[in-house]
Amino acid sequence: MNGNGIASGFTLGDVDDRTFLLPRLIGINAAQIAVAVVSNLLLLLRLARRVTSSVVYPVAIVGWYVSSFTLIGLCAAIRRAPSASSPPDYAYAQAFYYATFSAGLYSIVASLMMITVYGAHKGYYKKEVRLTGTQHTLMLLTISFLIYLEAGAAVFAHVEGWSFLDALYWADFTLLTIGIGNIAPTTHLGRSLLIPYAFGGIIIVGLTVSSIRRSLLERSEARLSARFVEKVRRRKLRKIWKLTKEGPLLHPIGATHGLSQSSADPFEAPEGLTEFERRREEFTLMRKIKTEAARDRRWTYLFVSGSIFASLWLGGAAIFQVTERQQSWSYFESLYFAYTSLLTIGYGDLHPVSNAGKPFFIFWTLLAVPTLTIALNSMEQTVFKGIHDMGRWVNISAILPCKRRIKEASVDVSFGDHHHDTRPSAGPGVASDNIQRSPSASNKVTESDYRAVGARSRTHYHVILVREIENITKDFARSPARKYTFNEWVWYLKLIAEDESSPQNHREPSRWPKACSKASWSRCPGGVDETAGKWSWLGTRSPLMESTSEPAWVLEKLLKTLARDMQALGEEEKEMEGHMAEGTRR
């Protein structure tokens, strides 16, 4: 078979390499390529913020639909050409199938963009699209890889005397390290050029696949994590309310809307549970919710990526069985070929030879190989991690003294959640001083707030804040981000004038925030189920429900507290200077 390239490739070639060129269609084909190139360039300029979206999106959508319909029309014209006899006398060239795939891709991309524009118009999406650094990198790497792939194919086609499309097929399985081997360079120059070409291409492929994974995680991890946490949180709350009727764990003890205050201690429940202890139980339960949600999310990622991989494997095998019917492949042989290609084994005993099989192989491998890489990464986060943690547990239990083995091993192996307590137990005055207000109630931090954290003066309080900010900055730089114990949270909340022993700023969480039921969780207001200034560890305003890391949350609050108090101090000094000046004049 012989194809004349994508730009002029609407040809019909027979098995004797005779080609019927349809000149009238070449101009139409060139015009649709120009329209598609202009649409893509405008979209790139929009992403670079050089052109307004009101101009780019309509032009790009119309241009892609025009290209798609034009290609469909050209393919239909070729099928009905008078000189086109039915197979096996004549067969469609590779360019015919590339045109078919391109028409489908143009139509899909245009439809997705039209849906996105409609959603932005209705307010479901942001009207302004700004690419993150990871997305910019992915876009540049993808363009670089495609240019590198096609440029290499053009060079080797000239050096080795191949057709461009056969060279493109060779470049694809070479850069993806599949190495089928049915096409290989035979000239001295071609083999010499292969060394730098393959080395550079493999690096670009690795960077592109890594960038795809980072981009997917960047866009979905925070949102999906929040959804999983909220799902598990609601399930736990329903279970608590169902088993305990009134849910005593969820009611602030001693608050006017909580349980009855029959005890002499206003912060003690009839069963002897203090508000501080109840909040500790809430915190522990929230930690378990986060751990369970993270586990569910990791296994869901594995299931989804594994399902996509299996679909590409099984579906690809079925298509290869059809395209390679001239070789009389059975489905098992197609399955075997698809498997060895996906795992980049590439024995070469089976390979596509049809004009339909080679183009499909290129599109299929460009989808399937990155998908396999992402699936293996998901497996690393679940199966391999469990094996690794189990190995650590076995090693620790074999080395530590008998009486401490199980306890120490169970503390060390936490399956992804390590809570190290390096701060003082709970800070000065954790359970003794009750601060009956929140910073939201006033812009000033009073003397009682200083004493609660062990500060001797306002200046000493500022020094404590600065030192803790320095410590948290180190935690913020760690990877993965550090997770604080309850005692550490008590200390940090003390620093921003909140006391875990006082129920004044606590409340029970809502079991089902109705305001979020019709909206995306990521767009749901943080305080939708809790009144202003009051929160629960199990509620939506809990610091553990934030999408940011715990050090980032604490750092932001401490910086705001320090800035607010320094501003109040400056206002007090100005007021004092004014009084002194007035007294001097008198």
XYZ file of C-alpha atoms in Angstrom:
586
model
C 0.000 0.000 0.000
C 1.155 3.524 -0.619
C -0.309 6.709 0.884
C 0.548 10.180 -0.344
C 0.522 11.856 3.084
C -2.161 13.592 5.085
C -2.368 16.792 3.062
C -2.867 15.015 -0.247
C -3.701 11.589 0.991
C -7.219 10.897 -0.193
C -6.133 8.134 -2.506
C -7.039 4.591 -3.307
C -4.136 2.207 -3.708
C -4.286 -1.404 -4.813
C -2.031 -4.186 -3.668
C 0.266 -3.497 -6.674
C 0.863 0.011 -5.329
C -1.197 1.662 -8.072
C -2.735 4.899 -6.851
C -5.801 6.744 -8.122
C -5.438 10.405 -7.184
C -8.588 12.547 -7.083
C -7.233 16.036 -7.934
C -10.522 17.862 -7.404
C -10.513 16.917 -3.725
C -6.982 18.070 -2.956
C -7.933 21.753 -2.931
C -10.881 21.112 -0.625
C -8.657 19.069 1.659
C -6.018 21.835 1.758
C -8.711 24.392 2.614
C -10.040 22.344 5.542
C -6.504 21.879 6.867
C -6.004 25.669 6.748
C -9.272 26.189 8.648
C -8.263 23.632 11.296
C -4.801 25.209 11.702
C -6.306 28.691 12.127
C -8.775 27.353 14.737
C -5.979 25.715 16.723
C -3.741 28.786 16.534
C -6.553 31.027 17.756
C -7.135 28.712 20.695
C -3.428 28.808 21.572
C -3.497 32.609 21.381
C -6.524 32.617 23.687
C -4.718 30.451 26.214
C -1.839 32.928 25.985
C -4.422 35.701 26.649
C -3.694 37.441 23.348
C -7.226 37.216 21.932
C -10.620 37.574 23.625
C -12.772 34.508 24.199
C -15.770 36.092 22.458
C -13.816 35.870 19.193
C -11.892 32.636 19.680
C -14.555 30.213 20.842
C -17.134 30.745 18.050
C -14.410 30.695 15.373
C -12.754 27.561 16.819
C -16.030 25.672 17.187
C -17.229 26.551 13.690
C -13.788 25.852 12.219
C -13.533 22.388 13.785
C -17.043 21.465 12.706
C -16.269 22.671 9.166
C -13.094 20.564 9.099
C -14.939 17.547 10.465
C -17.820 17.738 7.985
C -15.408 18.422 5.120
C -13.349 15.333 5.934
C -16.503 13.242 6.210
C -17.622 14.524 2.831
C -14.246 13.799 1.242
C -14.204 10.274 2.637
C -17.736 9.709 1.366
C -16.745 11.042 -2.086
C -13.798 8.659 -2.222
C -15.973 5.704 -1.278
C -18.320 6.596 -4.143
C -15.581 7.343 -6.675
C -16.227 5.575 -10.025
C -12.675 4.221 -10.096
C -12.967 2.700 -6.620
C -13.672 -0.984 -6.868
C -14.504 -3.080 -3.859
C -11.833 -4.917 -1.855
C -9.857 -7.079 -2.352
C -9.213 -5.480 -5.758
C -8.518 -2.092 -4.144
C -7.868 -0.964 -0.575
C -8.054 2.416 1.100
C -4.697 3.988 1.884
C -3.583 4.855 5.417
C -4.415 8.527 4.798
C -8.079 7.611 4.355
C -8.225 6.206 7.877
C -6.259 9.130 9.314
C -8.886 11.405 7.764
C -11.658 9.341 9.359
C -10.028 9.522 12.798
C -9.380 13.263 12.397
C -13.009 13.927 11.486
C -14.146 12.149 14.635
C -11.641 14.018 16.834
C -12.619 17.405 15.365
C -16.275 16.696 16.000
C -15.696 15.523 19.595
C -13.474 18.488 20.506
C -15.875 20.995 18.956
C -18.833 19.463 20.806
C -16.986 19.505 24.131
C -15.995 23.125 23.657
C -19.568 24.064 22.762
C -20.794 22.379 25.958
C -18.136 24.244 27.951
C -19.094 27.598 26.440
C -22.767 26.926 27.171
C -21.931 25.932 30.771
C -19.877 29.108 31.234
C -22.763 31.168 29.865
C -25.121 29.525 32.376
C -22.662 30.023 35.231
C -21.604 26.404 35.704
C -17.999 27.154 34.726
C -15.731 30.157 34.883
C -15.854 32.321 31.783
C -12.158 33.132 32.001
C -9.857 30.140 31.568
C -6.407 30.530 33.056
C -3.971 27.675 32.686
C -1.893 26.694 35.676
C 1.839 26.153 35.404
C 1.314 22.393 35.115
C -1.214 22.821 32.312
C 1.089 25.193 30.438
C 3.864 22.613 30.723
C 1.562 19.839 29.501
C 0.462 21.892 26.497
C 4.043 22.703 25.501
C 5.202 19.107 25.997
C 2.315 17.709 23.958
C 2.998 20.082 21.069
C 6.723 19.349 21.309
C 6.143 15.592 21.257
C 3.877 15.732 18.189
C 6.324 17.951 16.318
C 9.214 15.700 17.331
C 7.292 12.597 16.253
C 6.313 13.940 12.825
C 9.644 15.645 12.134
C 11.501 12.426 12.918
C 9.130 10.483 10.675
C 9.809 12.914 7.808
C 13.585 12.632 8.229
C 13.649 8.840 8.438
C 11.201 8.528 5.536
C 13.721 10.413 3.393
C 16.767 8.574 4.726
C 15.299 5.072 4.577
C 13.072 5.491 1.536
C 9.865 4.780 3.478
C 6.506 6.419 2.931
C 5.793 9.163 5.448
C 2.924 7.275 7.094
C 4.972 4.095 7.481
C 7.734 6.210 9.011
C 5.165 7.756 11.366
C 4.107 4.267 12.444
C 7.779 3.365 13.043
C 8.451 6.562 15.015
C 5.430 5.878 17.240
C 6.423 2.390 18.383
C 10.057 3.519 18.694
C 9.479 6.523 20.959
C 6.958 4.612 23.074
C 9.623 1.871 23.499
C 7.325 -0.827 22.087
C 9.844 -1.828 19.432
C 7.751 -4.129 17.260
C 10.590 -4.478 14.805
C 8.781 -5.156 11.527
C 10.140 -1.798 10.282
C 13.693 -0.821 11.217
C 16.410 1.435 9.785
C 18.875 -0.389 7.557
C 21.152 2.407 6.340
C 24.243 3.547 8.227
C 22.899 7.118 8.431
C 19.497 5.970 9.674
C 20.968 3.842 12.439
C 23.272 6.687 13.450
C 20.378 9.162 13.656
C 18.331 6.681 15.668
C 20.616 7.025 18.715
C 19.926 10.716 19.492
C 16.376 10.594 18.124
C 15.237 7.724 20.360
C 17.021 9.135 23.428
C 15.415 12.563 23.096
C 12.013 11.115 22.245
C 11.918 8.804 25.255
C 12.727 11.762 27.530
C 9.910 13.837 25.992
C 7.470 10.910 26.339
C 8.378 10.453 30.010
C 7.967 14.152 30.748
C 4.648 14.269 28.889
C 3.178 11.272 30.728
C 4.347 12.688 34.063
C 2.806 16.062 33.199
C -0.491 14.375 32.247
C -0.625 12.688 35.645
C 0.194 15.912 37.520
C -2.398 17.853 35.536
C -5.118 15.286 36.251
C -4.295 15.261 39.958
C -4.115 19.050 40.104
C -7.590 19.463 38.639
C -9.341 16.588 40.358
C -7.588 15.585 43.562
C -8.733 18.457 45.797
C -12.307 18.370 44.495
C -12.647 14.586 44.620
C -11.003 14.438 48.049
C -13.586 16.897 49.361
C -16.397 14.833 47.848
C -15.132 11.599 49.369
C -14.640 13.202 52.793
C -18.133 14.701 52.693
C -19.644 11.374 51.645
C -17.968 9.495 54.504
C -18.752 12.326 56.948
C -22.463 12.210 56.185
C -22.504 8.437 56.460
C -20.827 8.550 59.886
C -23.147 11.269 61.146
C -26.240 9.339 60.030
C -24.881 6.262 61.790
C -24.256 8.202 65.030
C -27.737 9.744 65.017
C -29.318 6.391 64.248
C -27.485 4.481 66.992
C -27.549 7.118 69.746
C -30.882 8.811 68.929
C -29.810 12.213 70.267
C -26.149 11.902 69.229
C -24.552 13.077 72.534
C -21.119 13.124 70.940
C -22.303 15.853 68.562
C -23.831 18.240 71.146
C -21.594 20.853 72.773
C -21.665 20.174 76.515
C -22.853 23.118 78.557
C -24.104 25.155 75.593
C -27.658 26.471 75.681
C -28.594 24.416 72.622
C -26.810 21.279 73.789
C -27.640 18.655 76.414
C -29.384 19.445 79.678
C -27.102 21.008 82.283
C -28.020 18.821 85.221
C -24.415 18.521 86.339
C -22.830 20.931 88.778
C -20.024 21.539 86.320
C -21.409 23.581 83.395
C -18.883 21.904 81.080
C -19.551 18.340 82.197
C -22.212 16.005 80.844
C -24.286 13.770 83.172
C -22.113 10.794 82.163
C -18.941 12.687 83.145
C -17.701 13.672 79.677
C -16.238 17.168 79.575
C -16.480 19.471 76.577
C -12.712 19.177 76.069
C -12.956 15.377 75.989
C -15.978 15.516 73.688
C -14.057 17.704 71.247
C -11.166 15.251 71.374
C -13.577 12.463 70.413
C -14.906 14.603 67.582
C -11.386 15.238 66.346
C -10.483 11.533 66.502
C -13.616 10.624 64.567
C -12.840 13.248 61.942
C -9.342 11.840 61.544
C -10.842 8.392 60.954
C -13.228 9.896 58.405
C -10.330 11.503 56.554
C -8.338 8.257 56.590
C -11.291 6.226 55.334
C -12.072 8.799 52.645
C -8.436 8.814 51.466
C -8.469 5.018 51.268
C -11.738 5.010 49.317
C -10.394 7.670 46.959
C -7.185 5.748 46.247
C -9.044 2.514 45.519
C -11.545 4.385 43.347
C -8.676 5.887 41.347
C -7.263 2.393 40.901
C -10.629 0.989 39.831
C -11.275 3.786 37.327
C -7.788 3.748 35.805
C -7.788 -0.062 35.755
C -11.190 -0.111 34.063
C -10.033 2.355 31.410
C -6.906 0.287 30.820
C -8.937 -2.922 30.543
C -11.354 -1.242 28.120
C -8.494 -0.059 25.909
C -6.900 -3.494 26.034
C -10.020 -5.546 25.297
C -11.562 -3.020 22.913
C -8.274 -2.504 21.082
C -7.880 -6.253 20.657
C -11.357 -6.487 19.125
C -10.558 -3.729 16.608
C -7.201 -5.275 15.703
C -8.979 -8.562 15.012
C -11.133 -6.720 12.457
C -8.365 -4.646 10.857
C -6.012 -7.628 10.557
C -8.537 -10.078 9.184
C -6.245 -10.594 6.183
C -3.785 -12.181 8.621
C -6.649 -14.270 10.102
C -5.946 -13.127 13.667
C -8.096 -14.766 16.327
C -9.333 -12.658 19.207
C -6.802 -14.315 21.491
C -3.964 -13.408 19.124
C -5.232 -9.820 19.005
C -5.445 -9.831 22.802
C -1.885 -11.139 23.002
C -0.608 -8.483 20.588
C -2.426 -5.683 22.435
C -1.062 -6.854 25.780
C 2.573 -7.072 24.655
C 2.231 -3.653 23.018
C 0.675 -1.991 26.075
C 3.403 -3.311 28.359
C 5.970 -2.153 25.754
C 7.317 -5.719 25.433
C 7.027 -5.732 21.651
C 8.116 -9.230 20.660
C 7.371 -8.491 17.014
C 5.975 -11.933 16.211
C 2.631 -10.239 15.529
C 2.270 -6.770 14.042
C -0.323 -4.841 12.014
C 0.209 -4.770 8.258
C -3.103 -3.360 7.043
C -3.629 0.292 6.147
C -6.369 0.469 8.782
C -4.347 -1.259 11.519
C -1.315 1.031 11.432
C -3.213 4.357 11.899
C -5.352 2.809 14.618
C -2.213 1.486 16.321
C -0.808 5.028 16.562
C -3.978 6.567 18.024
C -4.475 3.588 20.335
C -0.931 3.548 21.760
C -0.925 7.315 22.352
C -3.974 6.769 24.594
C -3.217 3.390 26.120
C 0.444 3.726 27.164
C -0.098 6.886 29.316
C -3.239 5.250 30.753
C -1.193 2.215 31.784
C 1.349 4.490 33.462
C -1.386 6.238 35.462
C -2.923 2.871 36.417
C 0.453 1.631 37.691
C 0.819 4.833 39.726
C -2.617 4.246 41.263
C -1.568 0.696 42.077
C 1.533 2.072 43.774
C -0.677 4.206 46.033
C -2.820 1.222 47.058
C -1.512 -2.314 46.578
C 2.207 -1.590 46.639
C 1.818 0.806 49.555
C -0.034 -1.822 51.576
C 2.719 -4.343 50.872
C 5.374 -1.781 51.799
C 3.652 -0.871 55.070
C 3.140 -4.530 55.894
C 6.847 -5.130 55.290
C 7.707 -2.305 57.676
C 5.359 -3.775 60.269
C 7.012 -7.193 59.960
C 10.500 -5.706 60.247
C 9.589 -3.631 63.279
C 7.832 -6.505 65.031
C 10.902 -8.684 64.473
C 13.398 -6.093 65.768
C 11.642 -4.383 68.689
C 11.389 -6.010 72.141
C 8.439 -8.363 72.506
C 6.437 -6.198 74.901
C 6.620 -3.151 72.629
C 6.470 -4.729 69.185
C 2.824 -4.525 68.291
C 2.215 -1.165 69.922
C 5.219 0.563 68.328
C 4.607 -1.021 64.935
C 0.958 -0.026 64.927
C 1.938 3.554 65.736
C 4.618 3.706 63.064
C 2.603 2.104 60.258
C -0.425 4.293 59.651
C -1.110 3.566 55.974
C -0.509 7.096 54.808
C -1.460 9.146 57.877
C 1.403 9.987 60.230
C 0.567 12.223 63.190
C 3.777 13.172 64.944
C 3.476 15.152 68.151
C 6.603 17.243 68.571
C 5.033 20.274 70.306
C 4.451 20.476 74.056
C 1.574 18.280 75.228
C -1.076 20.913 74.723
C 0.566 24.192 75.423
C 0.264 26.215 78.595
C -3.120 26.307 80.236
C -4.925 24.042 77.816
C -7.739 22.913 80.038
C -7.547 25.403 82.842
C -8.239 28.764 81.226
C -11.632 29.175 79.567
C -11.721 31.921 76.932
C -15.373 32.714 76.433
C -15.051 34.355 73.013
C -13.547 34.088 69.556
C -11.292 36.460 67.627
C -14.227 37.046 65.312
C -16.012 38.763 68.179
C -13.389 41.496 68.539
C -10.340 42.860 66.779
C -8.366 42.929 70.021
C -6.648 40.129 71.893
C -7.071 40.744 75.608
C -4.722 40.117 78.483
C -6.538 36.881 79.317
C -5.597 35.602 75.872
C -1.920 36.278 76.581
C -2.086 34.509 79.932
C -3.859 31.513 78.363
C -0.803 30.752 76.223
C 1.698 31.477 78.998
C 2.770 34.915 77.723
C 4.014 37.389 80.314
C 3.163 40.421 78.208
C 1.817 41.486 74.866
C 5.328 41.598 73.417
C 6.002 38.092 74.710
C 2.767 36.972 73.031
C 4.013 38.358 69.720
C 7.312 36.525 70.194
C 5.423 33.254 70.751
C 3.411 33.844 67.573
C 6.541 34.560 65.532
C 8.275 31.427 66.821
C 5.261 29.245 66.026
C 4.985 30.805 62.566
C 8.626 29.880 61.995
C 7.972 26.275 63.097
C 4.850 25.970 60.948
C 6.732 27.324 57.936
C 9.035 24.320 58.236
C 6.000 22.016 58.464
C 4.516 23.750 55.432
C 7.612 22.937 53.365
C 7.487 19.228 54.151
C 6.157 16.695 51.660
C 3.687 15.281 52.397
C 2.256 18.079 54.489
C 2.342 17.485 58.228
C -0.793 16.530 60.146
C -1.157 17.807 63.693
C -2.334 15.947 66.748
C -5.277 17.122 68.819
C -2.964 18.565 71.503
C -1.141 20.583 68.858
C -4.443 21.864 67.489
C -5.487 22.869 71.000
C -2.299 24.887 71.337
C -2.714 26.628 67.966
C -6.362 27.410 68.653
C -5.284 28.898 71.979
C -2.921 31.186 70.086
C -5.839 32.588 68.060
C -7.981 32.925 71.214
C -10.190 29.841 70.880
C -10.533 27.355 73.695
C -11.493 23.726 73.166
C -12.818 23.578 76.744
C -15.439 26.243 76.093
C -18.682 25.367 74.265
C -19.424 28.977 73.385
C -17.947 28.703 69.892
C -18.902 25.055 69.344
C -21.998 23.562 67.816
C -23.286 20.256 66.518
C -22.676 19.553 62.815
C -25.534 19.438 60.374
C -26.152 15.943 59.073
C -27.023 17.095 55.542
C -26.272 20.653 54.378
C -29.343 21.182 52.186
C -27.837 24.238 50.557
C -25.158 21.985 49.054
C -27.461 19.274 47.743
C -28.062 20.970 44.381
C -24.603 22.458 43.924
C -21.130 21.150 43.511
C -19.394 20.565 46.830
C -16.451 22.645 45.695
C -18.795 25.644 45.219
C -20.656 25.146 48.500
C -20.034 27.926 51.046
C -17.836 26.843 53.913
C -20.252 27.831 56.660
C -23.481 26.680 55.095
C -24.396 24.290 57.903
C -23.009 26.243 60.843
C -23.777 29.589 62.363
C -21.232 32.386 62.197
C -18.345 31.951 64.634
C -19.398 28.452 65.742
C -18.022 25.237 64.333
C -17.551 21.543 64.916
C -14.651 19.249 64.067
C -17.214 17.197 62.137
C -18.779 20.209 60.398
C -18.064 21.887 57.095
C -16.136 24.733 58.792
C -13.762 22.295 60.441
C -10.079 22.984 59.677
C -9.803 19.323 58.708
C -12.400 19.864 55.960
C -10.347 22.548 54.244
C -8.773 21.798 50.868
C -5.520 23.389 52.010
C -3.010 21.570 54.190
C -3.164 21.856 57.964
C 0.095 23.878 58.238
C -1.269 26.285 55.599
C -4.511 26.762 57.562
C -2.720 27.344 60.876
C -0.136 29.628 59.269
C -2.832 31.813 57.725
C -4.698 32.141 61.038
C -1.564 32.956 63.041
C -0.456 35.577 60.518
C -3.896 37.204 60.589
C -3.922 37.161 64.385
C -0.463 38.736 64.570
C -1.328 41.372 61.947
C -4.619 42.207 63.686
C -2.995 42.580 67.088
C -0.107 44.659 65.715
C -2.640 46.943 64.017
C -4.591 47.278 67.262
C -1.345 48.036 69.094
C -0.523 50.782 66.601
C -3.971 52.316 67.013
C -3.566 52.270 70.800
C -0.171 53.988 70.527
C -1.621 56.683 68.270
C -4.477 57.207 70.693
C -2.017 57.440 73.588
C 0.136 59.948 71.701
C -2.974 62.004 71.027
C -3.865 62.035 74.722
C -0.289 63.016 75.637
C -0.278 65.842 73.090
C -3.612 67.088 74.406
C -2.315 66.965 77.977
C 0.809 68.918 76.962
C -1.282 71.665 75.391
C -3.281 71.970 78.586
